[in-house]
CSV table of C-alpha atoms and ligand atoms in Angstrom, one decimal:
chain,number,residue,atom,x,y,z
A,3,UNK,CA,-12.5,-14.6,-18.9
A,4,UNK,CA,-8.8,-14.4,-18.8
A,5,UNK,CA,-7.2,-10.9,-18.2
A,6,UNK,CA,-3.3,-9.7,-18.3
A,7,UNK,CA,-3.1,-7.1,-15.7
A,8,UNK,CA,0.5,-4.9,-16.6
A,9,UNK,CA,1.7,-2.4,-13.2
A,10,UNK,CA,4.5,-0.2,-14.0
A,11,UNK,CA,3.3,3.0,-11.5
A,12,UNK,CA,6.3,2.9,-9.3
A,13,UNK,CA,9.3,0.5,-8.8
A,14,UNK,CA,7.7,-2.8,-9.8
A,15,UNK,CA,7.6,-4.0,-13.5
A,16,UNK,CA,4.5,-6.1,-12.9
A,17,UNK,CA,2.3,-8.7,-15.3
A,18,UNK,CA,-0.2,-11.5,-14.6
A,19,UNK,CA,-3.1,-13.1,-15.8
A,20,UNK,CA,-6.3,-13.6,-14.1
A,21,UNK,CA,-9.4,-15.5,-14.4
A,22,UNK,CA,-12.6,-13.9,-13.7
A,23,UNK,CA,-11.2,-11.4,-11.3
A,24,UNK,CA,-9.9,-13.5,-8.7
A,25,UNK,CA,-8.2,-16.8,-9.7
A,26,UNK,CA,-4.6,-15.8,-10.3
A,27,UNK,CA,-3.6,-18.1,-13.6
A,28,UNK,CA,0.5,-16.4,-13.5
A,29,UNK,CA,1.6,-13.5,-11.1
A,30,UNK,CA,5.3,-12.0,-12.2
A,31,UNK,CA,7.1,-9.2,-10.7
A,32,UNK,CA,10.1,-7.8,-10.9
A,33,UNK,CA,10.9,-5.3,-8.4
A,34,UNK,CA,13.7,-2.3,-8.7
A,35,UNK,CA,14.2,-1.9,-5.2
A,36,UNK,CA,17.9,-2.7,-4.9
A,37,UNK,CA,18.6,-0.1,-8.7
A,38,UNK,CA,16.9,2.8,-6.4
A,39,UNK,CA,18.7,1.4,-2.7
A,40,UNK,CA,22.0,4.0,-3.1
A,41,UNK,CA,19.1,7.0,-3.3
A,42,UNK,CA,17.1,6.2,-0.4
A,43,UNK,CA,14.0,6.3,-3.0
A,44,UNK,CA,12.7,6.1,-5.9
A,45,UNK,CA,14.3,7.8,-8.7
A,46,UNK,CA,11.8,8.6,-12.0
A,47,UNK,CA,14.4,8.0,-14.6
A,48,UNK,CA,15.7,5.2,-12.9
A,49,UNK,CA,12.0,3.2,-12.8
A,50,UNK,CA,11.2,4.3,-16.2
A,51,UNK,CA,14.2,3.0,-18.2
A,52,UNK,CA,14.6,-0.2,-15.8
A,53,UNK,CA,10.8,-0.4,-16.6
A,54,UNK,CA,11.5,-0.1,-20.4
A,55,UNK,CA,14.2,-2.8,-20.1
A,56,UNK,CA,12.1,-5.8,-18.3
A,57,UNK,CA,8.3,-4.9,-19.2
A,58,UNK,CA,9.0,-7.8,-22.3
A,59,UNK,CA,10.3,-10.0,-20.5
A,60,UNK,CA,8.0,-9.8,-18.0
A,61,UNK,CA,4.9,-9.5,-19.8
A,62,UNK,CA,5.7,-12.5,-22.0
A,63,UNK,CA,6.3,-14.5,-18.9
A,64,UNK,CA,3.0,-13.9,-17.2
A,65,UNK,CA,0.8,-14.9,-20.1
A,66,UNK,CA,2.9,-18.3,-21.0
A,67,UNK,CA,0.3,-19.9,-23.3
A,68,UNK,CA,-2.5,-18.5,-21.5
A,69,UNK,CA,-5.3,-17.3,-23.7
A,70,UNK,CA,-5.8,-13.5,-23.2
A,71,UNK,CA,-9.4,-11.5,-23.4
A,72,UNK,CA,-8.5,-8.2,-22.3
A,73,UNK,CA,-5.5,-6.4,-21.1
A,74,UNK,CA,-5.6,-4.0,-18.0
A,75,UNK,CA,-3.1,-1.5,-16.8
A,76,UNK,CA,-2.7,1.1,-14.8
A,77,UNK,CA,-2.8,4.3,-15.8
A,78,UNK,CA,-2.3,6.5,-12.3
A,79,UNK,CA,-1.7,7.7,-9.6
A,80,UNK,CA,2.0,7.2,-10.1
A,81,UNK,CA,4.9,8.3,-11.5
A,82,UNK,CA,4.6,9.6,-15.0
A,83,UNK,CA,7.5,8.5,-17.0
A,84,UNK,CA,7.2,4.8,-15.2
A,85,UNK,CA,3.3,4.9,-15.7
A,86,UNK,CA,3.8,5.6,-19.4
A,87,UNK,CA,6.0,2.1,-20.0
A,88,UNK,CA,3.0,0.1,-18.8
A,89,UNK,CA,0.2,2.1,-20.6
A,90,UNK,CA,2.0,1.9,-24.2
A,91,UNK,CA,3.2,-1.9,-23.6
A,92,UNK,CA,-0.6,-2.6,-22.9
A,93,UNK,CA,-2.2,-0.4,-25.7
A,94,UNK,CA,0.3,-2.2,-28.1
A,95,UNK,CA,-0.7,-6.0,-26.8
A,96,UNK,CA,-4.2,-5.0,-26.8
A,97,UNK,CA,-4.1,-4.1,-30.5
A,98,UNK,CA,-2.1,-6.7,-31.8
A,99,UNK,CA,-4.6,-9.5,-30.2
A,100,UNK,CA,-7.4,-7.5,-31.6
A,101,UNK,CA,-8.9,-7.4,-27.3
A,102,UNK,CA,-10.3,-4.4,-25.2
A,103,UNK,CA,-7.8,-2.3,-23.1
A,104,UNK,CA,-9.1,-1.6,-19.5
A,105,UNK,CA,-7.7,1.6,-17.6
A,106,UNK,CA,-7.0,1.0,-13.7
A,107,UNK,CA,-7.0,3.2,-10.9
A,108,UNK,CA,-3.8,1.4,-8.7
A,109,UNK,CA,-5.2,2.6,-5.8
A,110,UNK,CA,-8.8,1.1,-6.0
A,111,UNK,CA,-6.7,-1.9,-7.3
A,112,UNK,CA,-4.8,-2.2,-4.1
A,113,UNK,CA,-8.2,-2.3,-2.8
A,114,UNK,CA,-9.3,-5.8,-4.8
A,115,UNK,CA,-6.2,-8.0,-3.4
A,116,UNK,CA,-7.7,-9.6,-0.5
A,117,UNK,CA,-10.2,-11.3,-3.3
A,118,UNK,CA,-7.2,-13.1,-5.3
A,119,UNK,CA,-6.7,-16.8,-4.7
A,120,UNK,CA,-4.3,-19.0,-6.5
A,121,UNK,CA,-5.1,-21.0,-9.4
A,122,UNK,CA,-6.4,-23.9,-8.2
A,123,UNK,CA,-7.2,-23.2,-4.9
A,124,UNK,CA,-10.1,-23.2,-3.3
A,125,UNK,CA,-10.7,-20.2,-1.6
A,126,UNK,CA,-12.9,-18.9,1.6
A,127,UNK,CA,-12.8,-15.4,1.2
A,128,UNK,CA,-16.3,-14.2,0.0
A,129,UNK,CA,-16.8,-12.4,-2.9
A,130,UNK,CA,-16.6,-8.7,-3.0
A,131,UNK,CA,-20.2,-8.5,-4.4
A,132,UNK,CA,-21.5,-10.2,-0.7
A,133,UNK,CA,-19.6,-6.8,1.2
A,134,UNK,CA,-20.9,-3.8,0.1
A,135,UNK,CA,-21.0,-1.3,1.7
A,136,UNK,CA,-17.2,-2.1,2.7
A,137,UNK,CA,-14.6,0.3,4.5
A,138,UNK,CA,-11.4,0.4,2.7
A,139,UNK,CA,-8.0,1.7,3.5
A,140,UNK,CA,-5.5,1.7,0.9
A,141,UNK,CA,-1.9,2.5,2.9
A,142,UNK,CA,0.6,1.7,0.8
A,143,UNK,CA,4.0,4.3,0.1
A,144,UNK,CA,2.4,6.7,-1.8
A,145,UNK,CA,-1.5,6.7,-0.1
A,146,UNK,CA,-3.1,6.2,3.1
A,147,UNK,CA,-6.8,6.7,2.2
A,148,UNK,CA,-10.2,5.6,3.6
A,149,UNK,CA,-12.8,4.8,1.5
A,150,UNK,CA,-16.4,4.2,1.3
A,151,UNK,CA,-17.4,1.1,-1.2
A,152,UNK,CA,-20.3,1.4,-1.8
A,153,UNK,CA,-21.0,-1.1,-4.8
A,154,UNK,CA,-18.7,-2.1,-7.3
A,155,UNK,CA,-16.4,0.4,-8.9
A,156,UNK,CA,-17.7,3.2,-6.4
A,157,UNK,CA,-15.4,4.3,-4.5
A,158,UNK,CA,-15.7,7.4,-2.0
A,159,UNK,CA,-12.9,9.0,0.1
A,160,UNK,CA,-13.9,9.7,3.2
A,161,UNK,CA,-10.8,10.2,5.2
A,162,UNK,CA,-7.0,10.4,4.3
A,163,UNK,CA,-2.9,12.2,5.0
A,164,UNK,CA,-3.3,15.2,4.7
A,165,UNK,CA,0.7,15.1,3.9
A,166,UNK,CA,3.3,12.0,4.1
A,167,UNK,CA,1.4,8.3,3.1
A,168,UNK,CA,2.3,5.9,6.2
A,169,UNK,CA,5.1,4.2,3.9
A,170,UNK,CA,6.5,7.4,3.4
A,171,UNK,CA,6.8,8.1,7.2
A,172,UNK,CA,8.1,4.6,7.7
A,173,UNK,CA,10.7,5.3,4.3
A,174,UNK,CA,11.5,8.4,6.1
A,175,UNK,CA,12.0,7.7,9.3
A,176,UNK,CA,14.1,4.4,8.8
A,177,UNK,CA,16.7,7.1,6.5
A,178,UNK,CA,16.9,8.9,9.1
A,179,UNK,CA,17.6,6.3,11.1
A,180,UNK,CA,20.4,5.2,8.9
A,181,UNK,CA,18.6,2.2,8.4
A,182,UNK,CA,18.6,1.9,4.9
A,183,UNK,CA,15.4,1.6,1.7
A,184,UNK,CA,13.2,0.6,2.0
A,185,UNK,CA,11.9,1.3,5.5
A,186,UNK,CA,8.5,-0.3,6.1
A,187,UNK,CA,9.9,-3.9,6.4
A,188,UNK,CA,13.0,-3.1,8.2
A,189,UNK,CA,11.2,-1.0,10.7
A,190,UNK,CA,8.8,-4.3,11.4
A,191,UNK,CA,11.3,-6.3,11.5
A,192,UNK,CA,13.1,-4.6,14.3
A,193,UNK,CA,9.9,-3.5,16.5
A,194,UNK,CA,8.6,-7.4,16.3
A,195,UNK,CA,12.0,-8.5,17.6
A,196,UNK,CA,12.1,-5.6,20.4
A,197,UNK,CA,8.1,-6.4,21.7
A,198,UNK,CA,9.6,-9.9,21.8
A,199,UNK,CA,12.4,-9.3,23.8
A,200,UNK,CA,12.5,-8.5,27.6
A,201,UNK,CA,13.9,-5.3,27.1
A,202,UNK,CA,10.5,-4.0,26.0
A,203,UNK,CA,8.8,-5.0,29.2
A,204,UNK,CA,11.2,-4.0,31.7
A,205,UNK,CA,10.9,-0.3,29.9
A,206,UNK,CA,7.4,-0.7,30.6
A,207,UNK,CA,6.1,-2.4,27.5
A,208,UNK,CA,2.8,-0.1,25.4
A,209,UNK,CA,3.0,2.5,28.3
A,210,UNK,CA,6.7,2.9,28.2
A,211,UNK,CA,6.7,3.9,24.6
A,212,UNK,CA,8.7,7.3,23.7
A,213,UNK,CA,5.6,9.6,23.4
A,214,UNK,CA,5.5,10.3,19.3
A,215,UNK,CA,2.7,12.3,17.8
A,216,UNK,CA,0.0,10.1,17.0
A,217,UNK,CA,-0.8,11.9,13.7
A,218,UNK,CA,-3.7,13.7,14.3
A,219,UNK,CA,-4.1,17.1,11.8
A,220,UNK,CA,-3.7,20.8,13.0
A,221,UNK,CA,-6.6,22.5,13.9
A,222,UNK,CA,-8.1,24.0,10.3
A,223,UNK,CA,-5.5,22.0,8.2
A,224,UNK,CA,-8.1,19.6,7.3
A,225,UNK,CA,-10.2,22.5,5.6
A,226,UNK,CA,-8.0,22.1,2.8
A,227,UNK,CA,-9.3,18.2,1.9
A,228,UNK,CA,-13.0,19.2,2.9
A,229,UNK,CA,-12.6,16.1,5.5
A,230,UNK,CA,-13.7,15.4,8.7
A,231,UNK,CA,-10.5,15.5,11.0
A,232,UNK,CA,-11.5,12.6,13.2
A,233,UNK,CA,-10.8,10.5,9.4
A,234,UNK,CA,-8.0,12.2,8.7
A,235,UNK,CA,-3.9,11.7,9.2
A,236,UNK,CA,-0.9,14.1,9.8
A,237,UNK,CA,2.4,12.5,8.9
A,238,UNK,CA,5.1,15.2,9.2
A,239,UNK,CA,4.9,16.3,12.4
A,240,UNK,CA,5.8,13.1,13.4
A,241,UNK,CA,8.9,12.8,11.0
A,242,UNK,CA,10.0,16.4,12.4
A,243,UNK,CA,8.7,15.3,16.0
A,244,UNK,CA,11.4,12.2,15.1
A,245,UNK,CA,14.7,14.3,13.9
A,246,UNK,CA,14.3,16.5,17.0
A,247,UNK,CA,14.1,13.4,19.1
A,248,UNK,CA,17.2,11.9,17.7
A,249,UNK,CA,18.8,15.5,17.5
A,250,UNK,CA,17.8,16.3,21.5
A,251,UNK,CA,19.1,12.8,22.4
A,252,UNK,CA,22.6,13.7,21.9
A,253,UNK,CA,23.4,10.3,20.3
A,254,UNK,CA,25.2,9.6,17.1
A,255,UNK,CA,23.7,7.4,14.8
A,256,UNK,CA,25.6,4.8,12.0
A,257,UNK,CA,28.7,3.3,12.2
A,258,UNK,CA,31.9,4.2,14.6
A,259,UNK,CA,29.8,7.5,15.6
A,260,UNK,CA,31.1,9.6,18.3
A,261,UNK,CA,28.7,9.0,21.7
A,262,UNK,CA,26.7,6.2,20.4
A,263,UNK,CA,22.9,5.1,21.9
A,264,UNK,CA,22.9,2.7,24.4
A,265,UNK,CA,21.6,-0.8,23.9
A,266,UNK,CA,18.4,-1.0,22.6
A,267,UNK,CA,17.7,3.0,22.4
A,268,UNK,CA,17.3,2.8,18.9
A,269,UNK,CA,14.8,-0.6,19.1
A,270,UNK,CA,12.3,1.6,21.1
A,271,UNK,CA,12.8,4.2,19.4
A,272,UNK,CA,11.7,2.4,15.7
A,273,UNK,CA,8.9,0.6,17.8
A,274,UNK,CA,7.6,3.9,19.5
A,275,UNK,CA,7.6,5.3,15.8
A,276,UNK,CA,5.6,2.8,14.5
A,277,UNK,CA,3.5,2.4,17.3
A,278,UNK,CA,2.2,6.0,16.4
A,279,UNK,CA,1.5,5.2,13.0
A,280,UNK,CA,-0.2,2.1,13.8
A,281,UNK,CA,-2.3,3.9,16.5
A,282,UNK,CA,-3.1,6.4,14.2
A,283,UNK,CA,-4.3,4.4,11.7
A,284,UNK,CA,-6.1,2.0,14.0
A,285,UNK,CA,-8.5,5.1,15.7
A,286,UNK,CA,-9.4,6.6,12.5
A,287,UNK,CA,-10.4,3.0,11.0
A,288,UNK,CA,-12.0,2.8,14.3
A,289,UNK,CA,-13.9,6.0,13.8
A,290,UNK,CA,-15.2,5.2,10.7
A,291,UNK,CA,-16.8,1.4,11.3
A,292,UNK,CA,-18.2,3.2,14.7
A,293,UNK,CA,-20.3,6.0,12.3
A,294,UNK,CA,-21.3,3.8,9.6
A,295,UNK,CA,-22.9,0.5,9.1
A,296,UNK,CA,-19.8,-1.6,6.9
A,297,UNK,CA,-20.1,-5.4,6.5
A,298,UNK,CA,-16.4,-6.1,6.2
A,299,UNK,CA,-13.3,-3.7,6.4
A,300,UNK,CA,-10.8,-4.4,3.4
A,301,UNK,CA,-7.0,-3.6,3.7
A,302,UNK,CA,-4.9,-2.9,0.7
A,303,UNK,CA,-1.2,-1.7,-0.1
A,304,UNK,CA,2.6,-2.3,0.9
A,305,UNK,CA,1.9,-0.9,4.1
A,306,UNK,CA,-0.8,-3.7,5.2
A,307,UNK,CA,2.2,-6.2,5.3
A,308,UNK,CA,2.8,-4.6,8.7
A,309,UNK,CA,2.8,-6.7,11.2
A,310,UNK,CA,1.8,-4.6,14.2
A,311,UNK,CA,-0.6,-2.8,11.9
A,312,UNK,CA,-2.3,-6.4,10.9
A,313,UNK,CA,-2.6,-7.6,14.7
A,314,UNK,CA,-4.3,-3.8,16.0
A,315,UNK,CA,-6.1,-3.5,13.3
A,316,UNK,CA,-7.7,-7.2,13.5
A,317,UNK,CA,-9.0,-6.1,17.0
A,318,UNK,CA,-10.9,-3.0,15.7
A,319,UNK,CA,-12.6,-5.1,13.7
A,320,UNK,CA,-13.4,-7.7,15.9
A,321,UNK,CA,-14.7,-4.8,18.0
A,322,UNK,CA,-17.0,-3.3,15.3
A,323,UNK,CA,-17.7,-7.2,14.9
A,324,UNK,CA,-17.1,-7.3,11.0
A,325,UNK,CA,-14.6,-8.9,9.3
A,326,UNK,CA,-11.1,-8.0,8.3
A,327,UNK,CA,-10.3,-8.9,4.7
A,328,UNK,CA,-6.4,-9.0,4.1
A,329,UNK,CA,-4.2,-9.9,1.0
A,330,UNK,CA,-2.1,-12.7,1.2
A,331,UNK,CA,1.8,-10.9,1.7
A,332,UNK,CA,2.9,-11.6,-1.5
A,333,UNK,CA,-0.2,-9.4,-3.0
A,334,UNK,CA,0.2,-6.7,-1.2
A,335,UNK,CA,3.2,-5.0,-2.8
A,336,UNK,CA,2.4,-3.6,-6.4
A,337,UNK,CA,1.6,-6.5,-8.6
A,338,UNK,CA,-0.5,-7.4,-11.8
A,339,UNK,CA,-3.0,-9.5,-10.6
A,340,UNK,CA,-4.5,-6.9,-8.9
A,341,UNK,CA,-5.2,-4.7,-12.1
A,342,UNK,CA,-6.3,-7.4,-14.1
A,343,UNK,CA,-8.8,-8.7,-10.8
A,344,UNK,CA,-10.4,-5.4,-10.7
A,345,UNK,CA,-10.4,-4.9,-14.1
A,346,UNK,CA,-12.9,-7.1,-14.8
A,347,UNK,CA,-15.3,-6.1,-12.3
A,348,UNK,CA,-14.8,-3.2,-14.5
A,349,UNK,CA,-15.0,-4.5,-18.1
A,350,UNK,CA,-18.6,-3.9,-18.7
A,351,UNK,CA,-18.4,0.0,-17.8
A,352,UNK,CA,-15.2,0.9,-19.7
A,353,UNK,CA,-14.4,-1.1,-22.7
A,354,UNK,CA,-12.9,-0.3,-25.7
A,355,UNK,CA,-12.4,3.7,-25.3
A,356,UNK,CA,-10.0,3.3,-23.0
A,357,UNK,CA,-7.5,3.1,-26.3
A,358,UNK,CA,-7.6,7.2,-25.9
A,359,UNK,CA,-6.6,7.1,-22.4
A,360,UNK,CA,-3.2,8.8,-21.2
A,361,UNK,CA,-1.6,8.2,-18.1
A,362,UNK,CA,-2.8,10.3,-15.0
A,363,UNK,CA,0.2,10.8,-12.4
A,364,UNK,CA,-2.1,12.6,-10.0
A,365,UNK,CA,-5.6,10.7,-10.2
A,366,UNK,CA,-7.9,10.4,-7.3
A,367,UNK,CA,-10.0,7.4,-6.3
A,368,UNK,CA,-13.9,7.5,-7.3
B,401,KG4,O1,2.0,-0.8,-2.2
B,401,KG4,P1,3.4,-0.5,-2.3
B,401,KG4,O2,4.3,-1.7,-2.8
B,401,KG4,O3,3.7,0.6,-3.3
B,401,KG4,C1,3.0,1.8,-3.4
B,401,KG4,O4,1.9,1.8,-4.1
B,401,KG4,O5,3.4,2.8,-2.7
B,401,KG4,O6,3.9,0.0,-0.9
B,401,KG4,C2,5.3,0.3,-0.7
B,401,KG4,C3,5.4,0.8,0.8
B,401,KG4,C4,6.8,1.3,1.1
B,401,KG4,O7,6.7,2.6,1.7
B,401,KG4,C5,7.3,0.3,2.2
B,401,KG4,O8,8.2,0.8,3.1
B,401,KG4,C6,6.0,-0.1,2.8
B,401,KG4,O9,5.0,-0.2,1.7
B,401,KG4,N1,6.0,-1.4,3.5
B,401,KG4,C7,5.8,-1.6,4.8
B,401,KG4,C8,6.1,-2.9,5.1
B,401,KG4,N2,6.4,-3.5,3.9
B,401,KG4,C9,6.3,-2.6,2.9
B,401,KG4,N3,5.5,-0.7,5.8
B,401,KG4,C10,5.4,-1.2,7.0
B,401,KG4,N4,5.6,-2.4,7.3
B,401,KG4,C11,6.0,-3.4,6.4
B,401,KG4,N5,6.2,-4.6,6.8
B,402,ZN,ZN1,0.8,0.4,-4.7
């Protein structure tokens, strides 16, 4: 069964068509990133009119001459106006072929990418069906979640951000920094290079790390999501923990500034800031594989392109001896594929109805 998977939740104007969940016939995206660069983020109006402007083009790219059984799309969380594009391209297709129209939940989707192989390709991951119950964490720019999976299409959170996703805190930190939009990548890409270099050792390598909050919630905050703290994560006392860092320091920051930082003060900076995240992420991951019995831990979102995060949180689970189940890079951005994957591991419970659906900006996973 061949389904077109459309993603318009955030900057991406995604489309793709896949095979029976997980062989990836055509994969398109077209990604806004450099339209909202001069904002430092992602500007609604922006998405939703580049959105408008490119979902033909890209839609009618991804399904070539492919036969098409069902269209997906996603229908939240996300940004409203953007969302909106995708959902009335998809209910339009879907009508016109005379096929079903499948509502997805982008996060849960996030969730299906390490299943997607290329067409043609024979692949070893196993399929989803063999791994339940699963851990999942979906950590992308807009959600940093832990879930239980249960069986297919239930999803439970069981742990969370109580505040900034861990994109957001990377987005955040690296404007901040004056190092531009957006910040995950460019934050990577300088800590790799810095752990690489003998700078890093002769400041004392982990240990020598400037000491950044390791994101663990305020006493009672965590009343407020009805989680356990221990599976929860506090982003924004680590951005403010950040500014007063950079503000205490004395330094000026950008181009031709006044007292600038010495070589490779800002390198360990970026690297101690990300070490946080990663360390935050890895012991509540850690946590959660240590209290339940999972067969496999599945990483999803922009976010799990991370290098640092990828190596760390390999170990933990080698140490809870199940297997870590990654996307290949190019899946874990927002793409199509991973609609129309999860989609039909959906198709028998949802169907045709979905034609009522509106988008849901704020939906939750389960
Ligand atoms: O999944 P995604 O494309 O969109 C959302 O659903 O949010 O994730 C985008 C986020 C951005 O915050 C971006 O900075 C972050 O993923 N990101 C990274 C890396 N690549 C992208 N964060 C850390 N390290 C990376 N290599
Ligand atoms: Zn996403």
């Amino acid at each position: 069964m061949n389904i077109l998977g459309i993603e318009t939740s955030c900057d991406e104007t995604a489309a793709a068509v896949v095979k029976d969940g997980r062989e990836v016939l055509s994969n398109v995206v077209y990604t806004q990133i450099p339209l909202h660069q001069p904002y430092g983020g992602v500007v609604p109006e922006i998405a939703s009119r580049a959105h408008v402007e490119k979902i033909t083009e890209v839609v009618r790219t991804a399904m070539a001459d492919h036969r098409i059984d069902a269209v997906a799309v996603t229908y939240g969380p996300g940004l409203s106006p953007a969302l909106i594009v995708g959902l009335n391209a998809a209910k339009g297709l879907a009508l016109s072929m005379g096929v079903p129209l499948i509502a997805i939940n982008h996060i849960e989707a996030h969730l299906h990418t390490p299943f997607l192989y290329d067409a043609g390709e024979t692949t070893t991951v196993p399929d989803p069906a063999d791994l339940y119950p699963s851990l999942g964490l979906a950590i992308s720019g807009g959600h940093t979640n832990w879930f239980d999976i249960a069986a297919a299409g239930k999803y439970a959170t069981i742990g969370q951000t109580l505040d900034d996703a861990a994109g957001e805190a990377f987005d955040k930190a690296s404007k901040l920094l004056g190092l531009g939009y957006p910040g995950g990548p460019r934050v990577d890409k300088i800590a790799k290079a810095y752990i690489a270099s003998p700078e890093f050792a002769a400041e004392g390598g982990w240990k020598g790390l400037f000491p950044f909050p390791k994101g663990r919630p305020r006493d009672g905050v965590t009343a407020l999501a009805g989680l356990p703290a221990e599976l929860c994560v506090s982003f924004s006392g680590l951005k403010t923990a950040l500014l007063r860092f950079v503000q205490q320091s004395g330094y000026t920051l950008g181009e031709g500034g006044a007292n600038p930082p010495p070589k490779g003060w800002l390198e360990k900076v970026v690297t101690s800031y990300q070490e946080a995240i990663v360390q935050a992420v890895a012991d509540r991951s850690r946590t959660a594989l240590g209290r339940w019995k999972y067969k496999a831990f599945i990483l999803g979102g922009g976010v799990s392109l991370n290098s640092r995060l990828r190596t760390v949180l390999s170990k933990v689970a080698e140490d809870a001896g199940v297997p870590l189940l990654m996307a290949k890079p190019k899946y874990c951005g927002d793409n199509g594929a991973m609609i129309a994957g999860l989609a039909y591991t959906r198709y028998n419970i949802t169907g045709e109805e979905s034609f009522a659906i509106d988008v849901a900006p704020s939906l939750e996973v389960g």
